[in-house]
Amino acid sequence: MSCTSGCATRRRRADAAAEVKPRAFKIPESVLVVIHTPALEVLLIERADQPGYWQSVTGSKDRSDEPLLETCVREVAEETGIVIGSDAVPQAALRDWALSNVYEIYPVWRGRYAPGVTHNTEHVFGLTVPAGIAVTLNPREHLRHQWLPFRAAADHCFSPSNAEAILHLPRFVQPGAAR
């Protein structure tokens, strides 16, 4: 018995359905990377899904065993185009501030997590970059960017944990940096 065109169409639909993977829930563990210059100018980026919401680079782990440093490197590159480990931004420019926040996930974003997940653990890092470094935003995630003095940047953030992290910046800069 030979297959007609209807059979071939059904087979293509079945193959296409098999390729569609269910969207995985976000892991409720993330990084917050405060990107700054030695003069304490802080990079803020405006969320595309919530215009007017300014923040530092944030992002969840892709898998539960993903090292936090790997999450930072990936998220910074995806969101800003800045490559950690390049000549301009060596790996040593990324510092774990050994701070973490546990906060309630905003209801607007709770659907990205598994049912019943209401809180996220955020690990804070700092990244020192040269003044004038190029920033290339992912337009699906962010609309605009700006560099602000650290206190003004903290005032501009929508997230209290992000603002608090930025206010810690002077504690973590290398000696001799502008204050």
XYZ file of N, CA and C in Angstrom:
537
model
N 0.844 -1.161 0.000
C 0.000 0.000 0.000
C 0.896 1.233 0.000
N 0.610 2.183 -0.884
C 1.451 3.370 -0.966
C 0.797 4.522 -0.206
N 1.646 5.432 0.267
C 1.183 6.592 1.029
C 0.799 7.705 0.064
N -0.325 8.339 0.303
C -0.764 9.468 -0.522
C -0.203 10.758 0.061
N -0.494 11.878 -0.579
C 0.010 13.165 -0.079
C -0.524 13.471 1.313
N -1.720 13.021 1.649
C -2.277 13.232 2.988
C -1.440 12.540 4.045
N -0.948 11.367 3.736
C -0.100 10.618 4.652
C 1.209 11.380 4.898
N 1.776 11.912 3.826
C 3.030 12.666 3.944
C 2.815 13.928 4.771
N 1.675 14.581 4.602
C 1.374 15.791 5.367
C 1.258 15.456 6.849
N 0.547 14.361 7.163
C 0.420 13.950 8.559
C 1.785 13.636 9.166
N 2.660 13.003 8.388
C 3.993 12.657 8.873
C 4.788 13.941 9.156
N 4.694 14.957 8.271
C 5.396 16.225 8.498
C 4.877 16.922 9.749
N 3.551 16.893 9.942
C 2.969 17.510 11.148
C 3.447 16.792 12.405
N 3.490 15.481 12.368
C 3.953 14.702 13.519
C 5.419 14.994 13.802
N 6.234 15.092 12.741
C 7.653 15.409 12.920
C 7.820 16.803 13.516
N 7.039 17.757 13.037
C 7.120 19.126 13.544
C 6.693 19.179 15.006
N 5.645 18.452 15.366
C 5.170 18.431 16.743
C 6.224 17.822 17.663
N 6.934 16.813 17.182
C 7.970 16.177 17.989
C 9.134 17.132 18.228
N 9.374 18.069 17.292
C 10.480 19.016 17.444
C 10.143 20.159 18.393
N 8.875 20.431 18.618
C 8.474 21.505 19.512
C 8.674 21.018 20.943
N 9.554 21.703 21.645
C 9.839 21.330 23.023
C 9.027 22.220 23.940
N 8.519 21.659 25.022
C 7.792 22.513 25.961
C 8.757 23.532 26.575
N 8.256 24.725 26.798
C 9.084 25.777 27.374
C 9.388 25.432 28.826
N 10.654 25.409 29.152
C 11.069 25.070 30.505
C 10.808 26.252 31.436
N 10.512 25.930 32.665
C 10.332 26.975 33.662
C 11.693 27.546 34.043
N 11.693 28.814 34.417
C 12.927 29.444 34.884
C 13.316 28.844 36.226
N 14.607 28.756 36.444
C 15.147 28.292 37.722
C 15.158 29.499 38.662
N 14.631 29.355 39.880
C 14.548 30.513 40.788
C 15.872 30.803 41.502
N 16.933 30.817 40.728
C 18.253 31.211 41.219
C 18.895 32.014 40.101
N 19.344 33.224 40.428
C 19.805 34.137 39.386
C 21.032 34.914 39.828
N 21.560 35.674 38.877
C 22.662 36.592 39.159
C 22.205 38.017 38.882
N 22.808 38.930 39.597
C 22.676 40.370 39.371
C 24.103 40.863 39.181
N 24.395 41.431 38.033
C 25.749 41.902 37.741
C 25.722 43.424 37.623
N 26.365 44.085 38.576
C 26.491 45.536 38.562
C 27.709 45.858 37.693
N 27.463 46.352 36.488
C 28.530 46.711 35.559
C 28.876 48.173 35.791
N 30.168 48.436 36.013
C 30.580 49.793 36.361
C 31.974 50.091 35.834
N 32.267 51.368 35.718
C 33.610 51.819 35.344
C 34.428 52.036 36.626
N 35.732 52.216 36.499
C 36.529 52.531 37.690
C 36.076 53.822 38.382
N 35.454 54.747 37.643
C 34.955 56.001 38.220
C 33.559 55.851 38.831
N 33.087 54.615 38.956
C 31.798 54.275 39.582
C 30.588 54.758 38.787
N 30.727 54.818 37.470
C 29.582 55.022 36.590
C 28.974 53.637 36.371
N 27.683 53.527 36.553
C 26.989 52.234 36.505
C 26.115 52.153 35.255
N 26.190 51.009 34.589
C 25.351 50.749 33.416
C 23.976 50.283 33.871
N 22.938 50.971 33.384
C 21.561 50.534 33.591
C 20.937 50.281 32.232
N 20.054 49.278 32.190
C 19.357 48.931 30.956
C 17.860 48.913 31.231
N 17.091 49.373 30.246
C 15.640 49.489 30.397
C 14.969 48.250 29.817
N 14.121 47.621 30.594
C 13.443 46.390 30.184
C 12.498 46.656 29.017
N 12.497 45.776 28.032
C 11.571 45.894 26.895
C 10.158 45.505 27.296
N 10.031 44.536 28.215
C 8.695 44.068 28.605
C 8.047 44.969 29.659
N 8.807 45.896 30.221
C 8.286 46.846 31.210
C 9.014 48.189 31.016
N 8.674 48.930 29.954
C 9.341 50.221 29.740
C 9.281 51.091 30.995
N 10.392 51.752 31.260
C 10.490 52.564 32.468
C 11.131 51.821 33.622
N 11.293 50.515 33.502
C 11.942 49.705 34.539
C 13.417 49.584 34.163
N 14.267 50.236 34.935
C 15.716 50.229 34.702
C 16.378 49.304 35.704
N 17.415 48.608 35.237
C 18.071 47.620 36.087
C 19.489 47.354 35.613
N 20.217 46.617 36.442
C 21.504 46.062 36.049
C 21.231 44.776 35.283
N 22.278 44.110 34.837
C 22.114 42.825 34.164
C 21.657 41.787 35.186
N 20.603 41.068 34.846
C 20.119 39.981 35.691
C 19.797 38.784 34.806
N 19.808 37.622 35.402
C 19.426 36.446 34.642
C 19.492 35.188 35.474
N 18.607 34.274 35.152
C 18.533 32.996 35.853
C 19.517 31.998 35.285
N 19.851 31.034 36.113
C 20.666 29.915 35.643
C 19.916 29.205 34.520
N 20.649 28.685 33.558
C 20.034 27.891 32.487
C 19.773 26.460 32.934
N 20.563 25.981 33.864
C 20.407 24.627 34.409
C 20.835 24.679 35.870
N 20.325 23.790 36.675
C 20.571 23.870 38.118
C 22.046 23.746 38.481
N 22.833 23.025 37.667
C 24.259 22.860 37.980
C 25.148 23.887 37.267
N 24.553 24.883 36.634
C 25.352 25.911 35.964
C 26.070 26.744 37.024
N 27.406 26.854 36.941
C 28.121 27.698 37.897
C 27.688 29.158 37.758
N 27.633 29.859 38.875
C 27.184 31.251 38.855
C 28.059 32.128 37.963
N 29.372 31.879 37.947
C 30.245 32.670 37.073
C 29.871 32.468 35.611
N 29.525 31.248 35.249
C 29.096 30.961 33.873
C 27.796 31.691 33.558
N 26.895 31.741 34.524
C 25.641 32.474 34.333
C 25.934 33.958 34.098
N 26.854 34.523 34.881
C 27.225 35.935 34.712
C 27.787 36.196 33.316
N 28.739 35.378 32.902
C 29.383 35.563 31.599
C 28.342 35.504 30.492
N 27.457 34.517 30.551
C 26.421 34.342 29.526
C 25.452 35.525 29.516
N 24.952 35.893 30.680
C 23.950 36.963 30.752
C 24.526 38.315 30.333
N 25.742 38.627 30.753
C 26.350 39.899 30.366
C 26.514 39.956 28.847
N 26.984 38.869 28.250
C 27.156 38.843 26.787
C 25.806 38.950 26.080
N 24.806 38.189 26.541
C 23.490 38.200 25.895
C 22.820 39.568 25.986
N 22.927 40.218 27.142
C 22.174 41.444 27.370
C 22.903 42.722 26.954
N 24.252 42.686 26.932
C 24.998 43.919 26.651
C 26.014 43.781 25.523
N 26.331 42.570 25.126
C 27.376 42.355 24.129
C 28.779 42.452 24.698
N 28.911 42.718 25.984
C 30.223 42.783 26.633
C 30.711 41.365 26.885
N 31.923 41.074 26.432
C 32.470 39.724 26.545
C 33.468 39.667 27.705
N 33.076 38.958 28.744
C 33.978 38.747 29.882
C 34.997 37.694 29.471
N 36.276 38.001 29.687
C 37.346 37.118 29.256
C 38.030 37.636 28.012
N 37.578 38.781 27.508
C 38.212 39.421 26.342
C 39.383 40.278 26.825
N 40.146 40.820 25.886
C 41.247 41.716 26.254
C 40.726 42.942 27.001
N 39.599 43.477 26.573
C 39.042 44.684 27.194
C 38.464 44.413 28.584
N 37.926 43.205 28.786
C 37.274 42.857 30.055
C 37.765 41.470 30.484
N 38.910 41.422 31.162
C 39.432 40.118 31.584
C 38.526 39.452 32.624
N 38.646 38.148 32.742
C 37.839 37.375 33.698
C 37.966 37.950 35.115
N 39.158 38.449 35.467
C 39.384 39.001 36.806
C 38.566 40.264 37.072
N 38.001 40.877 36.040
C 37.170 42.073 36.218
C 35.811 41.739 36.825
N 35.450 40.449 36.804
C 34.185 39.986 37.397
C 34.478 39.518 38.813
N 33.779 40.115 39.772
C 34.002 39.767 41.180
C 32.699 39.352 41.837
N 32.784 38.242 42.554
C 31.662 37.770 43.369
C 31.663 38.601 44.644
N 30.609 39.340 44.879
C 30.534 40.178 46.067
C 30.085 39.398 47.298
N 29.808 38.106 47.138
C 29.387 37.243 48.251
C 28.157 37.814 48.961
N 27.284 38.406 48.186
C 26.001 38.900 48.684
C 24.903 38.146 47.955
N 23.837 37.863 48.632
C 22.677 37.278 47.957
C 21.412 37.836 48.580
N 20.387 37.854 47.778
C 19.076 38.335 48.200
C 18.055 37.254 47.884
N 17.134 37.066 48.795
C 15.981 36.223 48.512
C 14.799 37.175 48.489
N 14.106 37.197 47.357
C 13.004 38.138 47.236
C 11.804 37.457 46.587
N 10.649 38.058 46.817
C 9.424 37.565 46.196
C 9.425 37.985 44.727
N 9.143 37.026 43.864
C 9.092 37.287 42.422
C 7.876 38.164 42.140
N 8.076 39.224 41.388
C 6.964 40.098 41.030
C 5.885 39.273 40.327
N 4.622 39.501 40.656
C 3.543 38.717 40.038
C 3.553 38.735 38.509
N 3.957 39.854 37.897
C 3.966 39.960 36.445
C 4.894 38.920 35.803
N 5.915 38.467 36.536
C 6.874 37.501 35.997
C 6.756 36.107 36.618
N 5.821 35.915 37.525
C 5.718 34.635 38.231
C 5.352 33.476 37.317
N 4.655 33.736 36.214
C 4.262 32.679 35.283
C 5.438 32.032 34.573
N 6.601 32.642 34.641
C 7.800 32.060 34.022
C 8.390 30.935 34.865
N 7.915 30.819 36.096
C 8.434 29.826 37.040
C 7.412 28.712 37.236
N 7.869 27.609 37.768
C 6.981 26.474 38.026
C 5.863 26.901 38.978
N 4.697 26.265 38.865
C 3.600 26.583 39.779
C 4.057 26.471 41.235
N 3.678 27.450 42.025
C 4.020 27.451 43.441
C 5.334 28.141 43.779
N 6.156 28.433 42.785
C 7.420 29.132 43.045
C 7.114 30.621 43.181
N 7.476 31.180 44.331
C 7.173 32.586 44.595
C 8.409 33.412 44.915
N 9.541 32.749 45.196
C 10.739 33.476 45.590
C 11.944 33.070 44.747
N 12.875 33.997 44.616
C 14.099 33.795 43.847
C 15.287 34.145 44.741
N 16.390 33.431 44.541
C 17.650 33.765 45.197
C 18.561 34.387 44.148
N 19.000 35.602 44.437
C 19.805 36.391 43.512
C 21.205 36.577 44.106
N 22.237 36.238 43.332
C 23.625 36.359 43.753
C 24.227 37.590 43.078
N 24.916 38.427 43.855
C 25.378 39.719 43.369
C 26.860 39.676 42.994
N 27.148 40.207 41.801
C 28.499 40.303 41.270
C 28.732 41.723 40.785
N 30.000 42.095 40.715
C 30.384 43.376 40.123
C 31.294 43.115 38.938
N 31.185 43.945 37.925
C 32.029 43.832 36.739
C 32.587 45.207 36.407
N 33.911 45.343 36.489
C 34.567 46.593 36.148
C 34.913 46.577 34.661
N 34.460 47.606 33.962
C 34.718 47.725 32.521
C 35.346 49.076 32.247
N 36.081 49.198 31.138
C 36.646 50.506 30.808
C 35.549 51.501 30.412
N 35.770 52.764 30.762
C 34.832 53.811 30.336
C 34.758 53.804 28.812
N 33.576 53.997 28.292
C 33.384 54.068 26.849
C 33.244 52.718 26.160
N 33.189 51.638 26.916
C 33.036 50.316 26.297
C 31.719 50.275 25.512
N 31.749 49.614 24.383
C 30.542 49.508 23.549
C 29.515 48.601 24.226
N 28.266 49.011 24.150
C 27.153 48.227 24.680
C 26.203 47.951 23.523
N 25.901 46.676 23.323
C 24.963 46.262 22.277
C 23.833 45.499 22.953
N 22.670 46.119 23.019
C 21.533 45.511 23.704
C 20.835 44.479 22.832
N 20.256 43.485 23.484
C 19.368 42.538 22.823
C 18.001 43.219 22.784
N 17.496 43.619 21.613
C 16.254 44.402 21.552
C 15.015 43.654 22.048
N 15.068 42.341 22.107
C 13.934 41.596 22.676
C 13.869 41.771 24.185
N 15.020 42.101 24.800
C 15.067 42.208 26.254
C 15.138 43.638 26.775
N 15.854 44.517 26.037
C 16.077 45.869 26.553
C 15.965 46.920 25.458
N 15.458 48.093 25.861
C 15.216 49.178 24.921
C 16.372 50.165 24.820
N 16.896 50.570 25.975
C 17.929 51.605 26.015
C 18.901 51.297 27.147
N 20.035 51.995 27.104
C 20.975 51.905 28.212
C 21.461 53.300 28.565
N 21.987 53.423 29.776
C 22.582 54.677 30.216
C 23.615 54.391 31.296
N 24.588 55.284 31.391
C 25.613 55.230 32.434
C 25.311 56.352 33.411
N 25.236 56.023 34.698
C 24.945 57.022 35.718
C 25.918 56.873 36.884
N 26.217 57.972 37.595
C 26.975 57.843 38.842
C 26.227 56.870 39.765
N 26.964 56.130 40.584
C 26.347 55.015 41.295
C 25.144 55.410 42.148
N 25.182 56.534 42.826
C 24.025 56.916 43.654
C 22.789 57.207 42.789
N 22.988 57.898 41.673
C 21.877 58.186 40.757
C 21.357 56.888 40.140
N 22.260 55.966 39.836
C 21.839 54.674 39.277
C 20.970 53.922 40.281
N 21.375 53.928 41.533
C 20.579 53.247 42.563
C 19.184 53.858 42.655
N 19.108 55.179 42.584
C 17.808 55.861 42.644
C 16.933 55.540 41.433
N 17.557 55.192 40.323
C 16.836 54.960 39.065
C 16.293 53.531 38.927
N 16.793 52.607 39.729
C 16.386 51.187 39.620
C 14.983 50.967 40.157
N 14.232 50.102 39.484
C 12.899 49.752 39.981
C 12.982 48.717 41.098
N 14.038 47.932 41.113
C 14.171 46.832 42.070
C 14.945 47.278 43.311
N 14.355 47.120 44.488
C 15.063 47.496 45.715
C 16.364 46.716 45.913
N 16.399 45.441 45.548
C 17.638 44.674 45.734
C 18.723 45.163 44.778
N 18.347 45.582 43.583
C 19.308 46.125 42.625
C 19.858 47.457 43.148
N 18.982 48.321 43.640
C 19.419 49.611 44.186
C 20.374 49.404 45.356
N 20.044 48.482 46.239
C 20.897 48.202 47.398
C 22.262 47.691 46.952
N 22.293 46.802 45.968
C 23.569 46.276 45.474
C 24.437 47.407 44.925
N 23.852 48.300 44.154
C 24.608 49.411 43.580
C 25.185 50.302 44.674
N 24.431 50.506 45.747
C 24.932 51.339 46.844
C 26.122 50.693 47.559
N 26.297 49.385 47.422
C 27.461 48.689 47.993
C 28.712 48.851 47.124
N 28.563 49.362 45.929
C 29.675 49.414 44.975
C 30.974 49.974 45.544
N 30.983 51.109 46.251
C 32.265 51.634 46.736
C 33.043 50.660 47.625
N 32.359 49.765 48.320
C 33.030 48.762 49.171
C 33.840 47.774 48.353
N 33.480 47.590 47.074
C 34.062 46.514 46.284
C 35.028 46.965 45.198
N 35.212 48.267 45.025
C 36.128 48.740 43.987
C 37.564 48.589 44.451
N 38.459 48.536 43.501
C 39.893 48.418 43.800
C 40.391 49.720 44.401
N 41.393 49.654 45.296
C 41.967 50.893 45.851
C 42.456 51.794 44.715
N 42.242 53.091 44.906
C 42.689 54.057 43.909
C 41.599 54.435 42.919
N 40.476 53.715 42.929
C 39.372 54.062 42.031
C 38.704 55.336 42.547
N 38.076 56.072 41.673
C 37.380 57.302 42.061
C 36.244 56.982 43.015
N 35.977 57.873 43.942
C 34.898 57.648 44.913
C 33.789 58.628 44.736
